[in-house]
Short mmCIF file of C-alpha atoms and ligand atoms in Angstrom, two decimals:
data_model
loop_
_atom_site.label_atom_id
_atom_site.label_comp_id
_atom_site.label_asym_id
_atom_site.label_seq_id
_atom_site.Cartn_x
_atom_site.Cartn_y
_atom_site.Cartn_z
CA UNK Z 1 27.75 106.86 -33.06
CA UNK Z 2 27.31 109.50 -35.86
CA UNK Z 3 24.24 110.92 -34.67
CA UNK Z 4 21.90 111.63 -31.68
CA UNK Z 5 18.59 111.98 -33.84
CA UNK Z 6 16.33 109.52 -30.83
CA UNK Z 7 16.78 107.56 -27.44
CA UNK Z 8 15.64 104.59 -29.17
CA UNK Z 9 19.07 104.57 -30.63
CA UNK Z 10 20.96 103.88 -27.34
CA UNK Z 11 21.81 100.81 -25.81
CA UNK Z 12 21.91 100.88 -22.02
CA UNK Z 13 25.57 100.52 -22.31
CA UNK Z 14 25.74 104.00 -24.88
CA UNK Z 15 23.18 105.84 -22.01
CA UNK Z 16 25.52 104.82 -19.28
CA UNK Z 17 29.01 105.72 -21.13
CA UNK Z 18 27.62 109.21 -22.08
CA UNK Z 19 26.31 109.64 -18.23
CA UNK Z 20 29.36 108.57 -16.89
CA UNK Z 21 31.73 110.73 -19.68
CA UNK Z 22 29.44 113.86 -18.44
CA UNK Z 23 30.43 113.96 -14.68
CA UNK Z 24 33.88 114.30 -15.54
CA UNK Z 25 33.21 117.31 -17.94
CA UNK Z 26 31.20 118.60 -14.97
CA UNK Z 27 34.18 119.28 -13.12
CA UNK Z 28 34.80 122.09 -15.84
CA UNK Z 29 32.37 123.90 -14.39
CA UNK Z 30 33.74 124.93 -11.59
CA UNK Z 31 37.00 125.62 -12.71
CA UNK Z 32 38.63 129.08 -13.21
CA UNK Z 33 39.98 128.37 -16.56
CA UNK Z 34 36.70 126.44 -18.39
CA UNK Z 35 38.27 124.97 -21.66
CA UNK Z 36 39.47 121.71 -22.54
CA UNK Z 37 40.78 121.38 -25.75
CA UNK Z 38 39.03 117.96 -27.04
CA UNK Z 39 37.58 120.07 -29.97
CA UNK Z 40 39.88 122.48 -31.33
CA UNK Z 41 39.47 122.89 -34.91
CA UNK Z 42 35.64 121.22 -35.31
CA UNK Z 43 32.98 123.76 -36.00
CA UNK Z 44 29.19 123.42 -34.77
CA UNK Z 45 26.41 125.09 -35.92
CA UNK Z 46 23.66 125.62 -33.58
CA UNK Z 47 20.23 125.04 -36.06
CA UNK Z 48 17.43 126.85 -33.85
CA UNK Z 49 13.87 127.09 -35.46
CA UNK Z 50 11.51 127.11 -32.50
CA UNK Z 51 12.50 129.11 -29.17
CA UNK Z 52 15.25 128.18 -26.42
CA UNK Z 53 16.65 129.77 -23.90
CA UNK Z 54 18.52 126.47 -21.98
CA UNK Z 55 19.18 123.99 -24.42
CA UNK Z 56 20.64 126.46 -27.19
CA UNK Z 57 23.01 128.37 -24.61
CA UNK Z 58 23.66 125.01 -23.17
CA UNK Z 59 24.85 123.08 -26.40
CA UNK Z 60 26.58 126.53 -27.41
CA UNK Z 61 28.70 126.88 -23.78
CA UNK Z 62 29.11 123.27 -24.01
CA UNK Z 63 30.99 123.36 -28.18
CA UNK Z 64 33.10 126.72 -26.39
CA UNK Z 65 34.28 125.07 -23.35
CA UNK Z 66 35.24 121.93 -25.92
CA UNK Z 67 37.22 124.53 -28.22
CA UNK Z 68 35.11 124.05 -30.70
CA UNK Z 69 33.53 126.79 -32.98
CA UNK Z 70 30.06 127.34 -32.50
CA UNK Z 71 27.95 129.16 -34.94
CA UNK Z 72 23.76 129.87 -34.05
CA UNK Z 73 21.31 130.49 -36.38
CA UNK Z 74 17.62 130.63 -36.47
CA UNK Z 75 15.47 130.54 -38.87
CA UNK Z 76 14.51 133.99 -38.76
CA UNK Z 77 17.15 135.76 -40.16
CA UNK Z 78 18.15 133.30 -42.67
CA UNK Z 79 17.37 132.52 -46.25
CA UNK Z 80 14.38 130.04 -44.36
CA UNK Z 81 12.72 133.58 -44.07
CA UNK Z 82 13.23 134.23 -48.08
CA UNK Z 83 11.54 131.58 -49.14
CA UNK Z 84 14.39 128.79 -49.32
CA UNK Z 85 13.91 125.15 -48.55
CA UNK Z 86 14.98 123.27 -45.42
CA UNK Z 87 16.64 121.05 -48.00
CA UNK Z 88 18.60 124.12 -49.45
CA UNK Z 89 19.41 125.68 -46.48
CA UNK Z 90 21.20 122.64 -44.49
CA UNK Z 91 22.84 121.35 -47.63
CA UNK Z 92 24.20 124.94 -48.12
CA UNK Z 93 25.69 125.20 -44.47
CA UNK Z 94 26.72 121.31 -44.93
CA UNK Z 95 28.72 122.84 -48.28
CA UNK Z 96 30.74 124.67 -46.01
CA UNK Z 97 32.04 121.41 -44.43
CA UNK Z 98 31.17 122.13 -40.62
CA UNK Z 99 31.73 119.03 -38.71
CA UNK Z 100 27.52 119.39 -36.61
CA UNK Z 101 24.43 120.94 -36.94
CA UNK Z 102 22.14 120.60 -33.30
CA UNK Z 103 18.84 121.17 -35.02
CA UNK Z 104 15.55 122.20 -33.14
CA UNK Z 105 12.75 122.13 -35.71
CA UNK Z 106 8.84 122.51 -34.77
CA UNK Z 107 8.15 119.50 -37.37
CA UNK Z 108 8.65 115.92 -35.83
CA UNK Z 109 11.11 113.95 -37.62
CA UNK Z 110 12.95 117.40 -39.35
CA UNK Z 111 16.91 116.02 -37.73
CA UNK Z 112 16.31 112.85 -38.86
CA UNK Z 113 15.65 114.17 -42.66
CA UNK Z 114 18.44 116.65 -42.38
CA UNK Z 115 20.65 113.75 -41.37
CA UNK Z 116 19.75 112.01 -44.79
CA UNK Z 117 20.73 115.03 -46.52
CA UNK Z 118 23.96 116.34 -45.17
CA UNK Z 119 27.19 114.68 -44.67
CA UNK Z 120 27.42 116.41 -40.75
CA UNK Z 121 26.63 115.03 -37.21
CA UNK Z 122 23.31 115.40 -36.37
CA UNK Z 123 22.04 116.28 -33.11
CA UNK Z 124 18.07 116.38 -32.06
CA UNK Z 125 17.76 119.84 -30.08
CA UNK Z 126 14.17 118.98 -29.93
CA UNK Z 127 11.71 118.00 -33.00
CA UNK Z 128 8.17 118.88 -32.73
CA UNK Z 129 5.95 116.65 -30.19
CA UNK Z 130 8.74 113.99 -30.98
CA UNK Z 131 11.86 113.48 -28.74
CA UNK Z 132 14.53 115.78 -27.04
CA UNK Z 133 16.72 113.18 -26.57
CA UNK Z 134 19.74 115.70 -25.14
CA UNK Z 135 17.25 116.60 -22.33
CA UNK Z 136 16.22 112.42 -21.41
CA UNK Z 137 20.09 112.40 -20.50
CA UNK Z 138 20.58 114.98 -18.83
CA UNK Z 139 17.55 114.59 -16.29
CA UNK Z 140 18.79 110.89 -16.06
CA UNK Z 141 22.44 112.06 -15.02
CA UNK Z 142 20.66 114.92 -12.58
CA UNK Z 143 18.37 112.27 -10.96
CA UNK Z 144 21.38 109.51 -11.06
CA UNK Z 145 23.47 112.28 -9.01
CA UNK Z 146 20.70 112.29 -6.19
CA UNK Z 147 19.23 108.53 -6.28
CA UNK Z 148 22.17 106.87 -7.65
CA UNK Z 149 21.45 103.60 -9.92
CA UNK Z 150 17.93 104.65 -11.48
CA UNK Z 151 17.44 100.23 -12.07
CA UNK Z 152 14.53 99.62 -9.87
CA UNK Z 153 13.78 103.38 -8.64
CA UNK Z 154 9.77 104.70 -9.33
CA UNK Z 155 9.58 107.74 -11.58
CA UNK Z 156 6.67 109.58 -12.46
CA UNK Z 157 5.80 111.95 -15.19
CA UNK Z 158 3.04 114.36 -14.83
CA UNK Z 159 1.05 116.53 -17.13
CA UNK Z 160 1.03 117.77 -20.87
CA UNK Z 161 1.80 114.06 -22.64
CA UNK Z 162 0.51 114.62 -25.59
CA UNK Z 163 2.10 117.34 -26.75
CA UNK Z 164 5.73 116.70 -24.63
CA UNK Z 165 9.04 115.43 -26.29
CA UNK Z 166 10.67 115.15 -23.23
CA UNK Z 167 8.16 112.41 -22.22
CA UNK Z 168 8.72 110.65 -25.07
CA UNK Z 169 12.59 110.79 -24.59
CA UNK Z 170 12.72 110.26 -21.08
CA UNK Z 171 10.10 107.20 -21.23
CA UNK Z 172 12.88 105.66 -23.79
CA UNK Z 173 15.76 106.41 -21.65
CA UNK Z 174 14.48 105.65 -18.40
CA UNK Z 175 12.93 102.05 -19.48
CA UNK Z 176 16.04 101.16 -20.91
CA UNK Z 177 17.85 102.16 -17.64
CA UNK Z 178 15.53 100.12 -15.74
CA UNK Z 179 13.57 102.46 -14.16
CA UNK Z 180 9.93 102.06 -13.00
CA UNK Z 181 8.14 104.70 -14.96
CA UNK Z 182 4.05 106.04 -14.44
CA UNK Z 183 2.73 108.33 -16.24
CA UNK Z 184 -0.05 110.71 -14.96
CA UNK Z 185 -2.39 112.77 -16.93
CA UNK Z 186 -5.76 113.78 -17.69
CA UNK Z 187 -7.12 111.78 -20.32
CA UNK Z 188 -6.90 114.73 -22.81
CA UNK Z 189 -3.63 115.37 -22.00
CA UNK Z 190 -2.82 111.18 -22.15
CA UNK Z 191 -1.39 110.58 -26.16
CA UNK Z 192 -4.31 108.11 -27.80
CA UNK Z 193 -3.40 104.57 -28.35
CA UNK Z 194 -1.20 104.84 -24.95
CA UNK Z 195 -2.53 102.17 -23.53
CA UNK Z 196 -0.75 99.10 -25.50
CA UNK Z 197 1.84 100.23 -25.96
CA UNK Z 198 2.52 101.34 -22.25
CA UNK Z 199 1.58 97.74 -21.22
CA UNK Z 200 3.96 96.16 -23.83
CA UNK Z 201 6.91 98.59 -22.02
CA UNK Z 202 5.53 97.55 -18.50
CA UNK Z 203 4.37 101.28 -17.71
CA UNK Z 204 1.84 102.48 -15.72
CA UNK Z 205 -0.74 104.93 -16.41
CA UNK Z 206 -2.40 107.32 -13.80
CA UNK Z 207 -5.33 109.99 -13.50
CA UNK Z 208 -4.66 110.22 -9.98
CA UNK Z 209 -1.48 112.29 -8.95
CA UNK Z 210 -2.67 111.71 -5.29
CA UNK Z 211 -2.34 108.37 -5.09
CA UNK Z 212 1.31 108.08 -7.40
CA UNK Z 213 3.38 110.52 -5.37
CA UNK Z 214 3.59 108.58 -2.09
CA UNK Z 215 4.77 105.78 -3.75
CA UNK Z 216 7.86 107.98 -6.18
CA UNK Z 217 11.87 108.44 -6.17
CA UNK Z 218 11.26 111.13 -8.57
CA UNK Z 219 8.53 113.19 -10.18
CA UNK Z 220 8.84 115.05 -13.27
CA UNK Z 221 6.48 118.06 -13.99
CA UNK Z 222 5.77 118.50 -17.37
CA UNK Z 223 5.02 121.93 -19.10
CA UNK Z 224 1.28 122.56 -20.30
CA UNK Z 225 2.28 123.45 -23.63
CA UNK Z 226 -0.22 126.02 -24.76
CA UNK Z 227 1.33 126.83 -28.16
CA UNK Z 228 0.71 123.45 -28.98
CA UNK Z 229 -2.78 123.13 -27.86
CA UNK Z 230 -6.07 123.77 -30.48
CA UNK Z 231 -8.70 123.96 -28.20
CA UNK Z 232 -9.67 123.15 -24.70
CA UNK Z 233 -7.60 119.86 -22.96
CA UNK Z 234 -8.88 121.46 -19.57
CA UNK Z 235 -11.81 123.23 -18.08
CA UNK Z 236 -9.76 126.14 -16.87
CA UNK Z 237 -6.02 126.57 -15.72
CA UNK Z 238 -7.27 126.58 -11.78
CA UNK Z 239 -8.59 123.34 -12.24
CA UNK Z 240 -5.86 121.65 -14.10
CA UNK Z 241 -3.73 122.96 -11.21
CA UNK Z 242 -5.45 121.60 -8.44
CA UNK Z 243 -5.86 118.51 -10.36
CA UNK Z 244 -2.63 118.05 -11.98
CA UNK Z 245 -0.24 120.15 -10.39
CA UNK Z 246 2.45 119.82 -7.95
CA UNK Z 247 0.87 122.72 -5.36
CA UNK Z 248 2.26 123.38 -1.77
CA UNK Z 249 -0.53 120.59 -0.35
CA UNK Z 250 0.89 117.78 -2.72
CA UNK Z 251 4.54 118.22 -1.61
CA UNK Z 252 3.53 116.64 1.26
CA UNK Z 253 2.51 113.37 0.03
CA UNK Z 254 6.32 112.78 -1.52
CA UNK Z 255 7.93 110.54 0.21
CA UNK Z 256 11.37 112.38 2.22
CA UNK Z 257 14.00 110.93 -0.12
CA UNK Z 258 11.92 111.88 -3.20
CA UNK Z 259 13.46 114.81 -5.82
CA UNK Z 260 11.24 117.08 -8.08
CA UNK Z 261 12.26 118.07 -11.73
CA UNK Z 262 11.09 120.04 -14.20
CA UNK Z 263 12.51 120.60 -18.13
CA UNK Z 264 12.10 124.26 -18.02
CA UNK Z 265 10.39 126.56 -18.82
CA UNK Z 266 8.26 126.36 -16.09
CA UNK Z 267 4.43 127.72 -15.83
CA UNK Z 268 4.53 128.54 -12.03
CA UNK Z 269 1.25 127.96 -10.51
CA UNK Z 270 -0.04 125.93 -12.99
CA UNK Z 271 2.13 122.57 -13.19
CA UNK Z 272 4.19 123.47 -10.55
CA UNK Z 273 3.94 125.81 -7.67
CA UNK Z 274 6.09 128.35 -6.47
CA UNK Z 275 6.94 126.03 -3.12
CA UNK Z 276 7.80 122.84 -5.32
CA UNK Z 277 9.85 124.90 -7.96
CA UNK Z 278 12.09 126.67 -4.86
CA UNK Z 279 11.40 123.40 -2.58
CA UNK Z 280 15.06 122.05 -1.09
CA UNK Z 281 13.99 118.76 -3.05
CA UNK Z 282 13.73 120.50 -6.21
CA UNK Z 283 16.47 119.35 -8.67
CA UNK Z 284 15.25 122.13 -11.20
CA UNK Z 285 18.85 124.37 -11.45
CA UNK Z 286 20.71 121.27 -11.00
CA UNK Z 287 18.91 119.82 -14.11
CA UNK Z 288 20.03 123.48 -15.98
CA UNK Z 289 23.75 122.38 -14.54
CA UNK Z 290 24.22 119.01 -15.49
CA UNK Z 291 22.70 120.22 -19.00
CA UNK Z 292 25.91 121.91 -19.93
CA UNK Z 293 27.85 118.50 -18.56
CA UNK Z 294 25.97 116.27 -20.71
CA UNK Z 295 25.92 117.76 -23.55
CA UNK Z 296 29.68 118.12 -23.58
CA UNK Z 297 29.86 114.82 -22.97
CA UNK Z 298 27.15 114.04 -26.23
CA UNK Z 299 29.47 116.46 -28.07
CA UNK Z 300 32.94 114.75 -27.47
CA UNK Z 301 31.18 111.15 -28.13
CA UNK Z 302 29.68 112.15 -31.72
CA UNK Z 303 32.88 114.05 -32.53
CA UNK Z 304 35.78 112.69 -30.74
CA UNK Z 305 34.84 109.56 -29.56
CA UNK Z 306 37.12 106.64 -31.12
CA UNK Z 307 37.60 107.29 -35.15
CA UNK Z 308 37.33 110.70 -35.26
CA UNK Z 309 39.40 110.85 -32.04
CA UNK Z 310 42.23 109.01 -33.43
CA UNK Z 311 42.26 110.97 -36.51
CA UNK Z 312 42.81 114.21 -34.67
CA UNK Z 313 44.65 112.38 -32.28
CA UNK Z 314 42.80 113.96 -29.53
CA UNK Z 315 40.82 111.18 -27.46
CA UNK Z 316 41.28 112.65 -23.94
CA UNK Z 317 38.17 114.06 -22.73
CA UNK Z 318 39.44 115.88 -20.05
C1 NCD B 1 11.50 121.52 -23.34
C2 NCD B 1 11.35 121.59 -24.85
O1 NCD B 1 11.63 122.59 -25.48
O2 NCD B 1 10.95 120.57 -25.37
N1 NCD B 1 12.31 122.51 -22.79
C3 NCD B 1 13.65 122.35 -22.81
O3 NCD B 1 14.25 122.02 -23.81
N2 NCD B 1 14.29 122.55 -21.65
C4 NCD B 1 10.23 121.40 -22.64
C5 NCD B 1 9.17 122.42 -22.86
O4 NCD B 1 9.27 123.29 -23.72
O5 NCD B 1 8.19 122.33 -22.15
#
């Protein structure tokens, strides 16, 4: 594996090896000393075009506590900004011979062009409305950690569809672990031409949020992604959240065993209330934890995982 550009890439077998990888880098974290040296001598640079706050400091702790060097960049403050061409710029930083770029881009399909052009590991931070296929494994692993197995158990994902790429990641991921998946959303809020294709994968689809979350394991808030939206996918925000949204009332209806997750950044009191964010059930911080884990663990398969490991003779991953 060269690349991690979409979840459609991995066999159950690649999810599951990644997964299980990432709960022995977990340990790391709560170590004194929080550096293996599986890395030493790769350099990564972190390719940030859109806005992060947990995936980019994830990814970047992650390369450190490999040994790697890590490198960020945005596209302010690069030659992007004077006028120079995606092309241009990634082949420029691939001239320098750096062994990854993680790329978030705002335009869907931008890693999987940039992996056409460079020579580098590519890694999908995040592309557009298309996949974020870092984040499908790392809410797998979190919800894995709490329900065990995910074959068989009912997840639910709630809200802004249309304009989410972890939906589209985690739909991948989960179906290919097994997992029952429904998705619930408005209708504006539902991507068009859902319906076949969500009967072809044996998913369900939902208006009513009332009548899924009795029946879940898990339930996955979804953002309401204003900076995506044109115009008006709901009457007003009080009504999406008393539709749509996980308030105080609705934690009730979850069955005990049930856990609550949530990508980050979260609108509080619109997809999720206060209560449901802090709830004991929530796996929200847990989700921010295991991030660093997994991606670790994506890190030392794409770079150190069987050639490349042999050649720098450093296959141990912990
Ligand atoms: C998500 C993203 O950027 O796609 N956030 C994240 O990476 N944790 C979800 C979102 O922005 O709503």
């Amino acid at each position: 594996m060269k690349h991690l550009l979409s979840m459609a890439d991995l066999s159950r077998e690649e999810i599951l090896e990644i997964l299980d990888t990432a709960v022995s880098m977990h340990e790391v974290q709560h170590r004194d000393v929080k550096k293996l040296p599986t890395l030493r001598g790769r350099t990564i640079i972190n390719f940030f075009f859109e806005d992060s706050t947990r995936t980019r400091s994830s990814f970047e702790i992650a390369g450190k506590w490999l040994s790697a060097d890590t490198i960020n960049l945005t596209g302010k403050g690069t030659s992007v900004s004077k006028g120079e061409s995606l092309r241009d710029t990634v082949k420029t930083i691939d001239a320098m011979g750096v062994d990854m770029m993680i790329v978030r881009h705002m335009a869907s399909g931008a890693p999987a062009q940039i992996a056409q052009w460079t020579k580098c590991s590519i890694v999908n931070a995040g592309d557009g409305m298309h996949e974020h296929p870092s984040q499908a494994l790392l809410d797998a692993y979190t919800m894995r950690q709490r329900l065990g197995d995910l074959e068989g158990k009912h997840i639910a994902l709630v809200g802004d569809l249309t304009h989410s790429r972890v939906f589209r990641s985690n739909v991948l991921c989960l179906t290919t672990l097994g997992a029952k998946v429904t998705l619930v959303a408005p209708a504006t809020l539902m991507p068009a031409g859902m319906g076949a294709w969500a009967q072809a994968d044996g998913i369900e689809l939902s208006h009513d949020l009332d009548a899924v979350l009795p029946t879940v394991d898990a339930v996955m808030m979804l953002r309401v992604q204003r900076e995506r939206m044109s115009g008006g996918f709901f009457p007003t925000a009080r009504e999406y959240a008393v539709t749509y949204g996980l308030t105080k009332d609705r934690l009730r209806l979850l069955p005990d065993h049930a856990v609550i997750c949530h990508p980050g950044p979260m609108n509080r009191g619109l997809e999720i209330s206060g209560d449901a964010a802090d709830a004991a059930q929530s796996l929200v911080l847990d989700q921010v934890s295991a991030g660093v884990a997994v991606r670790m663990s994506i890190l030392y398969h794409l770079l150190a995982g069987e050639t490349s490991g042999a050649q720098s003779g450093e296959g141990s991953a912990a």
